Short mmCIF file of C-alpha atoms in Angstrom, two decimals:
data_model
loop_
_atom_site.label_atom_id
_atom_site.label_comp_id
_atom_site.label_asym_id
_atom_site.label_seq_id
_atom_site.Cartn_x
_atom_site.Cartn_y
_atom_site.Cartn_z
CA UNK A 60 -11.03 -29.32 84.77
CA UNK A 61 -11.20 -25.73 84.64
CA UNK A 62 -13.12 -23.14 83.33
CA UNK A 63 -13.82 -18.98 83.51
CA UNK A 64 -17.15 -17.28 83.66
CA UNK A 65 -18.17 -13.42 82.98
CA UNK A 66 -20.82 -12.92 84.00
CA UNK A 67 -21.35 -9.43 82.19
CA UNK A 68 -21.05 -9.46 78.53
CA UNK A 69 -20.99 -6.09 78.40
CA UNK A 70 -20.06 -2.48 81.00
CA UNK A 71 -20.96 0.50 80.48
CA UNK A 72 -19.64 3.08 81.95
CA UNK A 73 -19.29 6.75 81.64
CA UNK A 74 -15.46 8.24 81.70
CA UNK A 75 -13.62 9.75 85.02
CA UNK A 76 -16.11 6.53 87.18
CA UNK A 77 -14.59 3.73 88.37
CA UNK A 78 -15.08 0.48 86.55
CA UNK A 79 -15.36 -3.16 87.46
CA UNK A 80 -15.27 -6.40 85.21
CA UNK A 81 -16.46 -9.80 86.86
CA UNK A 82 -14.49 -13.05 86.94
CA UNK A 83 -15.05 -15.92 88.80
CA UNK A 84 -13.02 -19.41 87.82
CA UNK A 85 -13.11 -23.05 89.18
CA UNK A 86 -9.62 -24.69 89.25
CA UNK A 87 -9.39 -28.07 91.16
CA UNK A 88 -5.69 -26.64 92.52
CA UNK A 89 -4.17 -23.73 92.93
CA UNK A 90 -4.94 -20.90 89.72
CA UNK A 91 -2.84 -18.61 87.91
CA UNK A 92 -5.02 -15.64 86.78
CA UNK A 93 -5.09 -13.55 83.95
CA UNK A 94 -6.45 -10.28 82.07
CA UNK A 95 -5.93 -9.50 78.61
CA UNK A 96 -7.72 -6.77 76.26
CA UNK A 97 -8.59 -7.07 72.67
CA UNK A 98 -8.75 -4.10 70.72
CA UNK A 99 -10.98 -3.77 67.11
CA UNK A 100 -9.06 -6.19 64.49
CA UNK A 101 -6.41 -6.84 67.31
CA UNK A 102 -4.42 -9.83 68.75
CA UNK A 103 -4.95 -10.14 72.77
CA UNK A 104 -2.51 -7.79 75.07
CA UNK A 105 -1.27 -9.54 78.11
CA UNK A 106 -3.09 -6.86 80.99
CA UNK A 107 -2.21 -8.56 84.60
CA UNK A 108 -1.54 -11.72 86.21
CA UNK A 109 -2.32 -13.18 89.46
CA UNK A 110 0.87 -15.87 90.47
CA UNK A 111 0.83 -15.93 94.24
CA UNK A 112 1.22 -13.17 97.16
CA UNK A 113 -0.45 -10.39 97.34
CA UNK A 114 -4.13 -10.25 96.42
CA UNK A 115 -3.94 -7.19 94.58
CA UNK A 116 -2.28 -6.85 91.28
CA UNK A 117 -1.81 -4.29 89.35
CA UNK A 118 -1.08 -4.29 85.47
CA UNK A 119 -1.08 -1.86 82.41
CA UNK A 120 -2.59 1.20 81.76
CA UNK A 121 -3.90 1.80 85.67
CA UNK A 122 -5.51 -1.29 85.93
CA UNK A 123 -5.67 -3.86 88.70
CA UNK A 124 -7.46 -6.81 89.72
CA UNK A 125 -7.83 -8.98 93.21
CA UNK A 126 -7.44 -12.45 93.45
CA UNK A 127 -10.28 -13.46 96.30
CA UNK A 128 -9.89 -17.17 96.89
CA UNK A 129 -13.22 -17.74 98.83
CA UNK A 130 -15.50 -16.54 96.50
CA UNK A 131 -13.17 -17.92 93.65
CA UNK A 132 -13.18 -14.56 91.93
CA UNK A 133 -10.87 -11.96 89.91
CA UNK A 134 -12.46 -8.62 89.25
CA UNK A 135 -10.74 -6.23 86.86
CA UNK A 136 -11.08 -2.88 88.11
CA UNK A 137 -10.11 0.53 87.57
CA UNK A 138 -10.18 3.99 89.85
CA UNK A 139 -10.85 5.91 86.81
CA UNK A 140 -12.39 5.24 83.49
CA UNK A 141 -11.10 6.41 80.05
CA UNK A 142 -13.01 6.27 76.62
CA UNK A 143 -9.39 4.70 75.73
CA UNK A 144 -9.95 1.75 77.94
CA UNK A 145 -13.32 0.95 75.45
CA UNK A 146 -12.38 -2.39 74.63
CA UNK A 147 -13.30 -6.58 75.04
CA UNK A 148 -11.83 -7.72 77.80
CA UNK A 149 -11.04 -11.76 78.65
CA UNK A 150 -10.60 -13.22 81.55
CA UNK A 151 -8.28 -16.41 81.75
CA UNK A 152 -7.37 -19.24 84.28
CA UNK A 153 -4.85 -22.05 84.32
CA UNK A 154 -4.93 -24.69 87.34
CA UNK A 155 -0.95 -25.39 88.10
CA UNK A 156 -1.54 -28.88 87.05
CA UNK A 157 -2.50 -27.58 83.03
CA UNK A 158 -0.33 -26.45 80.26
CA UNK A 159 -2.82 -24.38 78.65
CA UNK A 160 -4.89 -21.18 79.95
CA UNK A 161 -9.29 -21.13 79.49
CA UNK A 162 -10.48 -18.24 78.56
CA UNK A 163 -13.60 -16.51 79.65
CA UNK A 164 -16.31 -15.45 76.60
CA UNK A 165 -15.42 -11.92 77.01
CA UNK A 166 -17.27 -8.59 78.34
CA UNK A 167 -17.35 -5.83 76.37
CA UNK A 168 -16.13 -2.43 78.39
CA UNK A 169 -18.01 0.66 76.46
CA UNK A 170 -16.57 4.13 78.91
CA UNK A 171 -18.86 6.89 77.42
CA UNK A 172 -17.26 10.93 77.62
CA UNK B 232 10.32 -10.30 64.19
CA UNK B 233 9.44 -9.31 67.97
CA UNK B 234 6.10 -10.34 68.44
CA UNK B 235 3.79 -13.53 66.59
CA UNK B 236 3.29 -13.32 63.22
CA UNK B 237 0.08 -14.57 61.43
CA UNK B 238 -0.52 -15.22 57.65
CA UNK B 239 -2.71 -14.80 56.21
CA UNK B 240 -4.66 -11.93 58.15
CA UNK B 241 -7.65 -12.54 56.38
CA UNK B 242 -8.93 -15.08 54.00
CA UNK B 243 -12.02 -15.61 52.00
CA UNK B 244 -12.69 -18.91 50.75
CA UNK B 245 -15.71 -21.26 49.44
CA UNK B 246 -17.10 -24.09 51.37
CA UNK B 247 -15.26 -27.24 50.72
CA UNK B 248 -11.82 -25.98 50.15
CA UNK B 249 -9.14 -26.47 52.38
CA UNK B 250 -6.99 -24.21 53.94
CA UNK B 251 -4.13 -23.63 55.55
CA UNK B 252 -2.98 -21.05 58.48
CA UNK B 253 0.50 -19.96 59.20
CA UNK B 254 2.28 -18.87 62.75
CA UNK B 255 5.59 -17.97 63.00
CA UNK B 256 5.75 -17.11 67.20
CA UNK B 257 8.50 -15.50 69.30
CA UNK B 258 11.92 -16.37 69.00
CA UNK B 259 13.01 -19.19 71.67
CA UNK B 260 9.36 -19.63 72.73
CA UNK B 261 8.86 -23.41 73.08
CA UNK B 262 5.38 -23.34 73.52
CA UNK B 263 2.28 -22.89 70.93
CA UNK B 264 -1.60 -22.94 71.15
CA UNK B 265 -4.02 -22.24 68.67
CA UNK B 266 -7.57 -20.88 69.70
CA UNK B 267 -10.64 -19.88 68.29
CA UNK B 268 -12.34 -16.89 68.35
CA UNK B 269 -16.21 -16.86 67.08
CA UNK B 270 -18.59 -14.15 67.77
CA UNK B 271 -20.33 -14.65 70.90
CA UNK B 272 -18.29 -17.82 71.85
CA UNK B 273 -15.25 -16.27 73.42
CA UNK B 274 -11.63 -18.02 72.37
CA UNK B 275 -11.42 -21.55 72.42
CA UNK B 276 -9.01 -23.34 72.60
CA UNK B 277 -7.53 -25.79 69.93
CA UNK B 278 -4.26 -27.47 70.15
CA UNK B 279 -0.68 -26.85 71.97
CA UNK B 280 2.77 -27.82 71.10
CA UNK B 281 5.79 -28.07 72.87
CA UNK B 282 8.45 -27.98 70.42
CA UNK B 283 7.13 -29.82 67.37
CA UNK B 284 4.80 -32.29 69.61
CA UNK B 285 1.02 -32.03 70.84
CA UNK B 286 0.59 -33.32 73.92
CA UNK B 287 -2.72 -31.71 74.05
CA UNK B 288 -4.72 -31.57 71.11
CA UNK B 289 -7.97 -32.35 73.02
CA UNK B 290 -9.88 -28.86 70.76
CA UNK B 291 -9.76 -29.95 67.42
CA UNK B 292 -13.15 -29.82 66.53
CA UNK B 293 -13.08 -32.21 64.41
CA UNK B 294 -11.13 -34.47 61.85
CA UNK B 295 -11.07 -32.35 59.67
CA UNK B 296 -8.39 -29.86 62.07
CA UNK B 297 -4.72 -30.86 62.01
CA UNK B 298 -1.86 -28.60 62.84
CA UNK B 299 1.80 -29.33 62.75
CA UNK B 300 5.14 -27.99 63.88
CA UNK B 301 8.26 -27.78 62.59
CA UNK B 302 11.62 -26.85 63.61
CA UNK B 303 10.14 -25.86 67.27
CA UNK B 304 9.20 -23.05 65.14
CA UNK B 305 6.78 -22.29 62.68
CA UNK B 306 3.21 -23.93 62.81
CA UNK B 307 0.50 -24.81 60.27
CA UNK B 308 -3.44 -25.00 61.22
CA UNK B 309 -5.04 -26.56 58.37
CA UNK B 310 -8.49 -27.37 57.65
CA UNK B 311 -10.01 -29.58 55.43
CA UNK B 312 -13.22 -29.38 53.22
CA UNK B 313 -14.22 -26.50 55.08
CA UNK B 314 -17.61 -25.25 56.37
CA UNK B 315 -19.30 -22.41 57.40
CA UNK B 316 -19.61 -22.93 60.86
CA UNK B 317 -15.62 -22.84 60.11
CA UNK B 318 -15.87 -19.10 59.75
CA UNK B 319 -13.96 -17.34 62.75
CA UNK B 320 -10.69 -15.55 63.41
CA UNK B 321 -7.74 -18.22 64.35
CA UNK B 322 -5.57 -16.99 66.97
CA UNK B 323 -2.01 -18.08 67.61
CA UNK B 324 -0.29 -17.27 70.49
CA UNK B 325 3.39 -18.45 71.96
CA UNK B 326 5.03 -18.42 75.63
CA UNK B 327 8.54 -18.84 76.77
CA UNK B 328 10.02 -22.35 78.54
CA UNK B 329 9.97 -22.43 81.94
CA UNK B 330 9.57 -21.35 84.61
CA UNK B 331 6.22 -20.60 82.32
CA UNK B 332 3.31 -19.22 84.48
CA UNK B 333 1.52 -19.57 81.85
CA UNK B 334 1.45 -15.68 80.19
CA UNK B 335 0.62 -16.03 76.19
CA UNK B 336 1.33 -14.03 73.24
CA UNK B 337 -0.28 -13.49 70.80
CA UNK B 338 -1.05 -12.85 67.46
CA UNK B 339 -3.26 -10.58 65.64
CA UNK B 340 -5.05 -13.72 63.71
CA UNK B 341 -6.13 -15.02 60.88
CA UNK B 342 -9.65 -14.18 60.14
CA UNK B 343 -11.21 -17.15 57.89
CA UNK B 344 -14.41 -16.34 55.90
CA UNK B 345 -15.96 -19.84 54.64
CA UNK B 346 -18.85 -18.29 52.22
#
């Protein structure tokens, strides 16, 4: 089985500070990570994936994410805020043994001016 | 087109009726899921295809779910004798054949109103 918790369902933050969205996952193999962003009355956009190597992804629109295998986590993060980035944001898993990905419920990022 | 298509984008209909939901997804992607999105619930996940099978269709909620695909193409979500616990927007969302690491696209839904 696997499955995706955040923790947070929702950030604030206020613009120009860095922000940070939880993820933690259980996988019984190896994962593939994801982020993807919903915007208002929007499909999801594809942010960043985590495949294998390096820890430390980055994706779209200055935002990156590490893969931590011990504490089985995935944080979203980003140096620098923008009210732009105001958005829901999912977190996703798929164990390499599964065809499809689970999604997270969603946190909610609000980045104030 | 370039991206998924969904139709219709919204739809308002009265308990009981059935309905259907249309996905037309990327050009040469083999693979399709459908998920659910309700408020507070997060997406869930429905059914996938490969081509025009399901080899997992383990999130139909309930009977009264089918989908089918055609052509390796287009798919149809359709729900019978709806309900209002039915009410949600239905995602669709495609990825290419392999090597697949598992990346979707998607849609922007189908938002279903069940009054």
């Amino acid at each position: 089985a696997q499955s995706v918790a955040q923790p947070e369902d929702q950030v604030n933050v206020a613009e120009g500070n860095p922000l940070t969205v939880k993820c933690t996952y259980s996988v019984s193999g190896n994962p593939y990570l994801f982020w993807y962003v919903q915007y208002p009355n929007r499909g999801l956009q594809f942010l960043l994936k985590y495949i294998t190597g390096d820890n430390l992804v980055k994706g779209s629109y200055g935002f990156e994410a590490e893969f931590n295998k011990s504490q089985t986590s995935f944080h979203l993060k980003k140096p620098s805020a923008l009210v732009s980035d105001s958005a829901l944001y999912f977190c996703a898993v798929r164990d390499r043994g599964y065809s499809t990905l689970t999604f997270g419920k969603g946190t909610m990022l609000l980045v104030s001016p | 087109g370039a991206g998924v298509s969904q139709s219709p984008s919204n739809k308002v209909t009265e308990k009981g009726k059935d309905v259907e939901l249309r996905c037309d997804p990327i050009s040469g992607h083999t693979a399709l899921y459908w998920y659910r999105q309700s408020l507070g619930q997060g997406l869930e996940f429905l059914i996938y295809f490969q081509g025009n099978s399901a080899p997992d269709k383990s999130g139909l909620p309930s009977d009264r779910f089918s989908a089918e695909r055609t052509g390796g193409s287009v798919s149809t979500l359709t729900i019978q004798r709806t309900q209002q616990e039915d009410s949600a927007v239905y995602l669709c969302a495609s990825s290419p054949p392999t090597p697949n690491t598992g990346e979707l696209f998607f849609g922007e839904g189908s938002r279903l109103t069940v009054l």
